[in-house]
Short mmCIF file of C-alpha atoms and ligand atoms in Angstrom, two decimals:
data_model
loop_
_atom_site.label_atom_id
_atom_site.label_comp_id
_atom_site.label_asym_id
_atom_site.label_seq_id
_atom_site.Cartn_x
_atom_site.Cartn_y
_atom_site.Cartn_z
CA UNK B 1400 -0.10 0.06 0.60
CA UNK B 1401 1.26 3.17 -0.54
CA UNK B 1402 0.65 6.31 2.19
CA UNK B 1403 -0.10 8.95 0.43
CA UNK B 1404 0.16 12.56 2.36
CA UNK B 1405 -2.76 15.63 1.49
CA UNK B 1406 -4.37 13.33 -0.22
CA UNK B 1407 -7.65 15.53 0.37
CA UNK B 1408 -6.34 18.72 -2.02
CA UNK B 1409 -6.64 19.58 -5.71
CA UNK B 1410 -3.35 16.74 -6.93
CA UNK B 1411 -3.50 14.56 -4.10
CA UNK B 1412 -6.87 13.55 -4.56
CA UNK B 1413 -7.18 13.40 -7.53
CA UNK B 1414 -3.42 10.88 -7.12
CA UNK B 1415 -5.81 9.01 -4.44
CA UNK B 1416 -8.60 8.45 -7.27
CA UNK B 1417 -6.91 8.13 -10.72
CA UNK B 1418 -4.60 5.38 -8.66
CA UNK B 1419 -7.20 3.34 -6.77
CA UNK B 1420 -8.84 2.99 -10.13
CA UNK B 1421 -5.81 2.06 -12.09
CA UNK B 1422 -4.45 -0.25 -10.17
CA UNK B 1423 -6.78 -0.73 -6.83
CA UNK B 1424 -3.57 -0.41 -4.36
CA UNK B 1425 -4.44 0.42 -1.20
CA UNK B 1426 -4.16 4.24 0.20
CA UNK B 1427 -3.58 5.64 3.33
CA UNK B 1428 -4.30 9.61 2.99
CA UNK B 1429 -2.73 12.14 5.78
CA UNK B 1430 -4.28 14.96 5.87
CA UNK B 1431 -4.60 18.28 8.02
CA UNK B 1432 -7.78 19.01 6.37
CA UNK B 1433 -6.22 23.08 6.43
CA UNK B 1434 -8.16 25.45 4.14
CA UNK B 1435 -7.65 23.94 1.31
CA UNK B 1436 -8.15 20.22 1.72
CA UNK B 1437 -11.70 18.46 1.08
CA UNK B 1438 -13.73 15.33 1.96
CA UNK B 1439 -15.86 16.34 -0.49
CA UNK B 1440 -13.15 15.23 -3.06
CA UNK B 1441 -13.24 12.26 -1.86
CA UNK B 1442 -16.39 11.69 -1.46
CA UNK B 1443 -16.02 8.37 -4.28
CA UNK B 1444 -14.67 6.64 -2.42
CA UNK B 1445 -16.81 7.02 1.50
CA UNK B 1446 -16.78 3.63 0.59
CA UNK B 1447 -13.95 1.84 -0.40
CA UNK B 1448 -12.52 -0.27 2.12
CA UNK B 1449 -9.06 0.24 0.41
CA UNK B 1450 -8.93 4.00 1.56
CA UNK B 1451 -8.39 4.91 4.96
CA UNK B 1452 -8.41 8.40 5.86
CA UNK B 1453 -7.01 9.91 8.75
CA UNK B 1454 -6.93 13.74 9.60
CA UNK B 1455 -3.56 14.66 11.25
CA UNK B 1456 -0.22 16.90 10.36
CA UNK B 1457 2.41 15.83 8.39
CA UNK B 1458 4.80 17.56 11.10
CA UNK B 1459 3.45 15.04 14.08
CA UNK B 1460 6.01 12.21 14.37
CA UNK B 1461 4.75 10.05 16.72
CA UNK B 1462 1.09 10.56 14.04
CA UNK B 1463 3.57 9.68 10.71
CA UNK B 1464 5.42 6.94 12.88
CA UNK B 1465 2.12 4.24 13.79
CA UNK B 1466 1.69 5.32 10.46
CA UNK B 1467 4.80 3.81 9.14
CA UNK B 1468 4.97 1.70 11.67
CA UNK B 1469 0.89 0.84 11.01
CA UNK B 1470 0.50 -0.13 7.45
CA UNK B 1471 3.95 -0.60 6.70
CA UNK B 1472 3.52 1.59 3.12
CA UNK B 1473 6.05 0.21 0.44
CA UNK B 1474 6.00 3.59 -0.76
CA UNK B 1475 5.51 7.63 0.61
CA UNK B 1476 3.92 9.67 -1.91
CA UNK B 1477 4.46 13.41 -0.49
CA UNK B 1478 2.05 15.79 -1.80
CA UNK B 1479 1.01 17.40 2.02
CA UNK B 1480 1.76 21.61 1.61
CA UNK B 1481 1.32 25.10 1.95
CA UNK B 1482 0.53 25.62 -2.27
CA UNK B 1483 -0.29 29.57 -3.21
CA UNK B 1484 2.13 31.72 -3.82
CA UNK B 1485 0.34 35.16 -2.21
CA UNK B 1486 -0.30 33.30 0.59
CA UNK B 1487 3.42 32.22 1.36
CA UNK B 1488 3.56 36.43 0.97
CA UNK B 1489 1.28 37.41 3.71
CA UNK B 1490 2.08 34.52 6.05
CA UNK B 1491 5.61 32.89 5.53
CA UNK B 1492 4.88 31.11 8.91
CA UNK B 1493 2.25 28.48 7.93
CA UNK B 1494 4.37 27.73 4.41
CA UNK B 1495 8.44 27.18 6.53
CA UNK B 1496 6.78 24.91 8.80
CA UNK B 1497 4.90 21.97 6.68
CA UNK B 1498 6.97 22.03 3.23
CA UNK B 1499 10.22 22.43 5.82
CA UNK B 1500 9.55 21.12 8.77
CA UNK B 1501 6.61 18.50 7.68
CA UNK B 1502 8.88 17.37 4.80
CA UNK B 1503 11.81 17.30 7.23
CA UNK B 1504 9.85 14.89 10.33
CA UNK B 1505 8.38 12.92 7.44
CA UNK B 1506 11.79 12.32 5.97
CA UNK B 1507 13.00 11.24 9.67
CA UNK B 1508 9.77 8.96 9.92
CA UNK B 1509 10.58 7.40 6.72
CA UNK B 1510 14.36 7.22 7.00
CA UNK B 1511 13.36 5.58 10.70
CA UNK B 1512 10.91 3.17 8.95
CA UNK B 1513 13.74 1.70 5.88
CA UNK B 1514 16.30 1.29 8.59
CA UNK B 1515 13.89 -1.49 10.42
CA UNK B 1516 12.87 -2.94 6.94
CA UNK B 1517 13.69 -6.37 5.59
CA UNK B 1518 15.92 -5.77 2.78
CA UNK B 1519 13.61 -6.87 0.19
CA UNK B 1520 10.85 -4.25 1.40
CA UNK B 1521 14.04 -2.09 1.40
CA UNK B 1522 14.53 -2.84 -2.51
CA UNK B 1523 11.05 -1.72 -3.40
CA UNK B 1524 10.36 1.32 -1.02
CA UNK B 1525 10.10 4.94 -2.57
CA UNK B 1526 9.76 8.48 -1.29
CA UNK B 1527 8.08 10.04 -3.91
CA UNK B 1528 8.29 13.75 -3.48
CA UNK B 1529 6.48 16.60 -5.53
CA UNK B 1530 7.52 19.70 -5.79
CA UNK B 1531 7.22 22.39 -8.54
CA UNK B 1532 8.77 24.52 -11.25
CA UNK B 1533 9.33 27.22 -9.20
CA UNK B 1534 11.98 26.24 -7.62
CA UNK B 1535 13.86 27.30 -11.11
CA UNK B 1536 12.52 30.70 -10.67
CA UNK B 1537 11.73 33.46 -13.26
CA UNK B 1538 12.65 32.40 -17.31
CA UNK B 1539 12.85 35.42 -20.17
CA UNK B 1540 10.64 35.51 -22.90
CA UNK B 1541 13.52 33.80 -24.79
CA UNK B 1542 15.55 31.39 -22.59
CA UNK B 1543 15.78 27.60 -22.84
CA UNK B 1544 13.29 26.26 -20.42
CA UNK B 1545 14.73 24.78 -16.94
CA UNK B 1546 15.80 21.52 -17.18
CA UNK B 1547 16.84 18.95 -14.09
CA UNK B 1548 20.39 20.81 -13.86
CA UNK B 1549 19.36 24.15 -13.47
CA UNK B 1550 19.68 25.94 -10.29
CA UNK B 1551 17.04 26.64 -7.70
CA UNK B 1552 16.46 30.28 -7.65
CA UNK B 1553 13.04 30.85 -5.91
CA UNK B 1554 12.03 33.81 -5.98
CA UNK B 1555 8.60 33.79 -3.32
CA UNK B 1556 8.52 32.06 0.25
CA UNK B 1557 6.11 29.48 -1.65
CA UNK B 1558 9.15 28.58 -4.01
CA UNK B 1559 11.75 28.78 -1.86
CA UNK B 1560 10.29 26.46 1.42
CA UNK B 1561 9.38 24.05 -1.58
CA UNK B 1562 13.26 24.23 -2.67
CA UNK B 1563 14.64 23.74 1.00
CA UNK B 1564 11.86 20.21 0.66
CA UNK B 1565 14.11 19.27 -2.43
CA UNK B 1566 16.83 19.56 -1.12
CA UNK B 1567 16.28 17.65 2.88
CA UNK B 1568 14.98 14.60 0.17
CA UNK B 1569 18.47 15.23 -2.13
CA UNK B 1570 19.85 15.07 1.01
CA UNK B 1571 18.34 12.03 2.67
CA UNK B 1572 19.27 10.41 0.20
CA UNK B 1573 23.28 10.98 -0.66
CA UNK B 1574 23.47 11.10 3.84
CA UNK B 1575 21.06 8.47 4.81
CA UNK B 1576 20.46 6.16 1.26
CA UNK B 1577 16.87 7.20 1.51
CA UNK B 1578 16.00 6.13 -1.72
CA UNK B 1579 14.32 9.09 -2.61
CA UNK B 1580 12.36 10.29 -6.01
CA UNK B 1581 11.41 14.31 -6.78
CA UNK B 1582 9.03 15.62 -9.23
CA UNK B 1583 9.12 19.25 -10.27
CA UNK B 1584 6.43 19.68 -12.14
CA UNK B 1585 4.24 23.23 -13.63
CA UNK B 1586 0.94 24.37 -12.67
CA UNK B 1587 -1.72 21.88 -12.47
CA UNK B 1588 -5.62 22.41 -13.50
CA UNK B 1589 -8.65 19.88 -13.64
CA UNK B 1590 -11.45 19.05 -11.60
CA UNK B 1591 -10.91 19.86 -7.76
CA UNK B 1592 -8.68 22.76 -7.14
CA UNK B 1593 -9.16 25.11 -4.18
CA UNK B 1594 -10.82 28.59 -5.73
CA UNK B 1595 -8.13 30.54 -5.43
CA UNK B 1596 -5.71 29.74 -8.00
CA UNK B 1597 -6.31 31.66 -11.35
CA UNK B 1598 -8.94 28.41 -13.78
CA UNK B 1599 -11.04 28.12 -10.42
CA UNK B 1600 -11.22 31.14 -9.37
CA UNK B 1601 -11.64 33.03 -12.94
CA UNK B 1602 -14.67 30.49 -13.84
CA UNK B 1603 -16.37 31.20 -10.10
CA UNK B 1604 -16.08 35.07 -11.20
CA UNK B 1605 -17.83 34.76 -14.44
CA UNK B 1606 -20.37 32.67 -13.54
CA UNK B 1607 -21.08 35.04 -10.42
CA UNK B 1608 -20.15 38.06 -12.70
CA UNK B 1609 -18.11 39.41 -10.47
CA UNK B 1610 -14.64 40.51 -12.06
CA UNK B 1611 -11.65 38.45 -13.36
CA UNK B 1612 -8.80 39.60 -11.43
CA UNK B 1613 -5.48 39.11 -13.87
CA UNK B 1614 -2.26 40.96 -12.41
CA UNK B 1615 0.08 42.97 -13.92
CA UNK B 1616 -0.38 43.40 -17.69
CA UNK B 1617 -1.28 39.33 -17.80
CA UNK B 1618 2.00 38.49 -19.53
CA UNK B 1619 3.02 36.48 -17.09
CA UNK B 1620 3.90 32.41 -18.95
CA UNK B 1621 3.26 29.70 -17.10
CA UNK B 1622 3.43 25.72 -18.62
CA UNK B 1623 -0.18 23.84 -17.22
CA UNK B 1624 -0.33 20.24 -16.79
CA UNK B 1625 -3.47 18.33 -17.42
CA UNK B 1626 -3.15 16.99 -13.66
CA UNK B 1627 -4.49 13.69 -14.76
CA UNK B 1628 -1.39 13.78 -16.71
CA UNK B 1629 0.36 14.24 -13.67
CA UNK B 1630 -0.80 11.80 -12.18
CA UNK B 1631 0.24 9.54 -14.17
CA UNK B 1632 3.71 10.38 -14.25
CA UNK B 1633 3.90 9.95 -10.91
CA UNK B 1634 2.59 5.83 -11.11
CA UNK B 1635 5.98 6.30 -13.58
CA UNK B 1636 8.03 7.60 -11.78
CA UNK B 1637 7.31 5.68 -7.87
CA UNK B 1638 7.56 2.16 -10.88
CA UNK B 1639 10.19 3.12 -13.17
CA UNK B 1640 12.51 6.03 -11.68
CA UNK B 1641 15.64 5.99 -10.65
CA UNK B 1642 16.25 6.41 -6.91
CA UNK B 1643 18.10 9.73 -6.00
CA UNK B 1644 17.30 12.14 -9.55
CA UNK B 1645 14.95 14.52 -10.10
CA UNK B 1646 11.77 15.01 -12.88
CA UNK B 1647 10.27 17.46 -14.98
CA UNK B 1648 6.91 17.06 -15.36
CA UNK B 1649 5.66 20.28 -17.43
CA UNK B 1650 2.22 19.55 -20.06
CA UNK B 1651 4.27 21.56 -22.89
CA UNK B 1652 1.93 23.68 -23.32
CA UNK B 1653 2.93 27.53 -22.24
CA UNK B 1654 0.82 30.34 -22.79
CA UNK B 1655 0.45 33.86 -20.95
CA UNK B 1656 -2.37 34.11 -18.38
CA UNK B 1657 -4.37 36.95 -20.04
CA UNK B 1658 -3.98 34.47 -23.47
CA UNK B 1659 -5.31 31.83 -21.07
CA UNK B 1660 -8.33 34.25 -19.24
CA UNK B 1661 -9.72 34.73 -22.41
CA UNK B 1662 -10.28 31.45 -23.18
CA UNK B 1663 -11.08 30.08 -20.72
CA UNK B 1664 -13.83 33.28 -21.43
CA UNK B 1665 -15.30 31.78 -24.61
CA UNK B 1666 -15.52 28.27 -23.05
CA UNK B 1667 -17.76 29.57 -20.71
CA UNK B 1668 -19.60 31.78 -22.64
CA UNK B 1669 -20.05 28.59 -25.13
CA UNK B 1670 -21.73 27.19 -22.54
CA UNK B 1671 -23.82 29.96 -20.53
CA UNK B 1672 -25.20 31.68 -23.52
CA UNK B 1673 -25.92 35.19 -23.34
CA UNK B 1674 -22.73 35.52 -21.08
CA UNK B 1675 -19.40 38.36 -22.22
CA UNK B 1676 -16.99 37.05 -20.08
CA UNK B 1677 -13.95 39.02 -21.54
CA UNK B 1678 -16.50 42.13 -20.10
CA UNK B 1679 -15.09 41.48 -16.75
CA UNK B 1680 -11.36 41.16 -16.50
CA UNK B 1681 -9.77 43.87 -15.21
CA UNK B 1682 -6.00 44.28 -14.27
CA UNK B 1683 -4.95 44.54 -11.12
CA UNK B 1684 -1.80 45.12 -9.41
CA UNK B 1685 0.85 43.35 -9.83
CA UNK B 1686 2.59 40.34 -7.63
CA UNK B 1687 5.54 41.01 -5.25
CA UNK B 1688 8.05 39.48 -7.31
CA UNK B 1689 5.96 37.98 -9.53
CA UNK B 1690 7.42 34.67 -11.88
CA UNK B 1691 7.20 35.98 -15.37
CA UNK B 1692 8.07 32.49 -17.61
CA UNK B 1693 7.89 29.19 -16.15
CA UNK B 1694 8.70 26.81 -18.90
CA UNK B 1695 9.69 23.18 -18.78
CA UNK B 1696 12.49 21.00 -20.45
CA UNK B 1697 10.76 17.33 -20.29
CA UNK B 1698 13.32 15.59 -22.30
CA UNK B 1699 14.30 13.03 -19.54
CA UNK B 1700 10.72 11.57 -18.97
CA UNK B 1701 10.30 10.39 -21.81
CA UNK B 1702 13.72 9.11 -23.14
CA UNK B 1703 13.76 7.53 -19.92
CA UNK B 1704 10.53 6.80 -18.67
CA UNK B 1705 8.54 6.97 -21.70
CA UNK B 1706 5.83 9.48 -20.26
CA UNK B 1707 4.49 11.83 -22.52
CA UNK B 1708 1.20 14.42 -21.98
CA UNK B 1709 -1.61 13.56 -23.52
CA UNK B 1710 -3.71 15.82 -22.64
CA UNK B 1711 -3.93 18.45 -24.37
CA UNK B 1712 -4.88 21.90 -23.27
CA UNK B 1713 -7.73 22.61 -25.94
CA UNK B 1714 -9.12 19.65 -24.41
CA UNK B 1715 -8.35 19.23 -21.14
CA UNK B 1716 -9.29 23.01 -20.30
CA UNK B 1717 -13.04 21.86 -21.62
CA UNK B 1718 -13.20 19.67 -19.60
CA UNK B 1719 -12.08 21.37 -16.75
CA UNK B 1720 -15.17 23.90 -17.69
CA UNK B 1721 -17.15 21.27 -18.22
CA UNK B 1722 -16.32 19.67 -14.89
CA UNK B 1723 -16.83 23.25 -12.33
CA UNK B 1724 -20.11 24.19 -14.15
CA UNK B 1725 -21.57 20.55 -13.26
CA UNK B 1726 -19.57 20.81 -9.70
CA UNK B 1727 -20.40 24.68 -9.02
CA UNK B 1728 -22.71 23.57 -6.37
CA UNK B 1729 -20.75 21.73 -4.14
CA UNK B 1730 -17.70 22.95 -5.14
CA UNK B 1731 -17.85 26.41 -5.08
CA UNK B 1732 -19.99 26.30 -2.47
CA UNK B 1733 -17.14 25.70 0.09
CA UNK B 1734 -17.30 27.66 3.54
CA UNK B 1735 -14.29 29.00 3.42
CA UNK B 1736 -13.73 29.43 -0.73
CA UNK B 1737 -13.27 33.07 0.62
N1 NAD T 3002 -1.15 22.36 -7.94
C1 NAD T 3002 -0.25 23.36 -8.90
O1 NAD T 3002 -0.59 23.85 -9.96
C2 NAD T 3002 1.59 22.54 -8.06
C3 NAD T 3002 2.02 22.94 -9.00
C4 NAD T 3002 2.79 22.52 -8.36
C5 NAD T 3002 3.08 21.77 -7.43
N2 NAD T 3002 3.01 21.46 -6.53
C6 NAD T 3002 2.58 20.87 -5.74
O2 NAD T 3002 2.07 19.41 -5.34
C7 NAD T 3002 1.24 18.91 -4.29
C8 NAD T 3002 0.20 19.89 -4.22
O3 NAD T 3002 -0.28 20.39 -4.96
P1 NAD T 3002 -1.90 21.09 -5.00
O4 NAD T 3002 -2.42 21.86 -5.88
O5 NAD T 3002 -2.87 19.63 -4.70
O6 NAD T 3002 -2.07 21.65 -2.92
P2 NAD T 3002 -3.89 22.00 -2.07
O7 NAD T 3002 -3.58 23.33 -1.63
O8 NAD T 3002 -4.89 21.91 -2.78
O9 NAD T 3002 -3.49 20.27 -1.58
C9 NAD T 3002 -2.43 20.51 -0.37
C10 NAD T 3002 -3.16 19.87 0.73
O10 NAD T 3002 -2.43 20.06 2.10
C11 NAD T 3002 -2.73 19.30 2.89
N3 NAD T 3002 -1.85 19.67 3.88
C12 NAD T 3002 -1.68 21.24 3.87
N4 NAD T 3002 -0.80 21.28 5.24
C13 NAD T 3002 -1.06 19.83 5.79
C14 NAD T 3002 -0.33 19.12 6.91
N5 NAD T 3002 0.69 19.67 7.55
N6 NAD T 3002 -0.20 17.81 7.05
C15 NAD T 3002 -0.90 17.42 6.42
N7 NAD T 3002 -1.47 17.87 5.63
C16 NAD T 3002 -0.98 18.94 4.74
C17 NAD T 3002 -3.82 20.37 3.13
O11 NAD T 3002 -5.23 19.77 3.70
C18 NAD T 3002 -4.25 19.70 0.91
O12 NAD T 3002 -5.31 18.20 1.72
C19 NAD T 3002 2.34 20.34 -3.79
O13 NAD T 3002 3.81 20.03 -2.73
C20 NAD T 3002 2.24 21.58 -4.21
O14 NAD T 3002 3.07 22.34 -3.89
C21 NAD T 3002 1.72 21.87 -7.59
#
């Protein structure tokens, strides 16, 4: 079985649902249920004995140690994090606590568990750390995409906390021989994303006839990865990734924020007749230190592990808009969705 952290959040819940559907492997899901996590994301599993949900903090070493001893997972898949850049600017402490101290706590407990395991269990064990392209900093318009060799240059407290956790994971492999693998992915989109992030925020605002706030001149470029493709990549890295390595995961879909928002408006207007959503676009004061461009070179995971994204941006975005339209009542009605 797998021990997943943060499996009630956006990517974690997509991973838990798709892994159970694809492989049937049991999952212990440790999640603190912060504002970003919600059991509604896992509603489909409420009567599924293969999914064991535990509400708790990754910083609670006693609890993590107990879960490892009791369930003896063959891998830890670590999603739990504070993940929103804007919140890291207004309150960085929680990011250091969960992303740095929390990852350290997990690594310590995983190391103790690993060291006590039999040699055949040791061979199978993996600690997979899910990280971000933001650790690499920002690109100019014509710079080549980030590779796994790009030096770290984090610019926000969020990115710095994730970079710190990546370094700890690396050190636990090099120092203690813990069999780690790290994935650094670009911006994910798809079902179950908390509506503070660009795509669900714009959909929610447009449907409510409210302003669509776009930072600065809207020309910041991101690479977009459909969450189901990301979950497949994680399973591939878990099965075939080389121990101690990092793998970039991206969607080959670079787009400026303003172009993305316009595309979303046209998809919403097609589904909800009578709308003119683009008229709601409002440019707002830029985020401090806003990275200009991220782009991912995914040659390594493609060459070594045979993974490539399957979803095109056009089809993924259409599916995503449809999902939010179909789940508008339950998803956007969450009381914490401020
Ligand atoms: N969403 C993206 O586009 C993106 C891009 C690159 C990397 N990532 C990384 O992927 C991972 C998942 O991102 P997401 O978008 O699903 O995040 P999310 O914010 O939607 O979910 C995070 C989950 O972690 C849980 N959590 C937070 N602190 C915890 C703690 N101390 N103990 C236990 N659980 C805790 C939350 O309750 C929530 O369920 C993160 O590590 C993030 O840095 C995300």
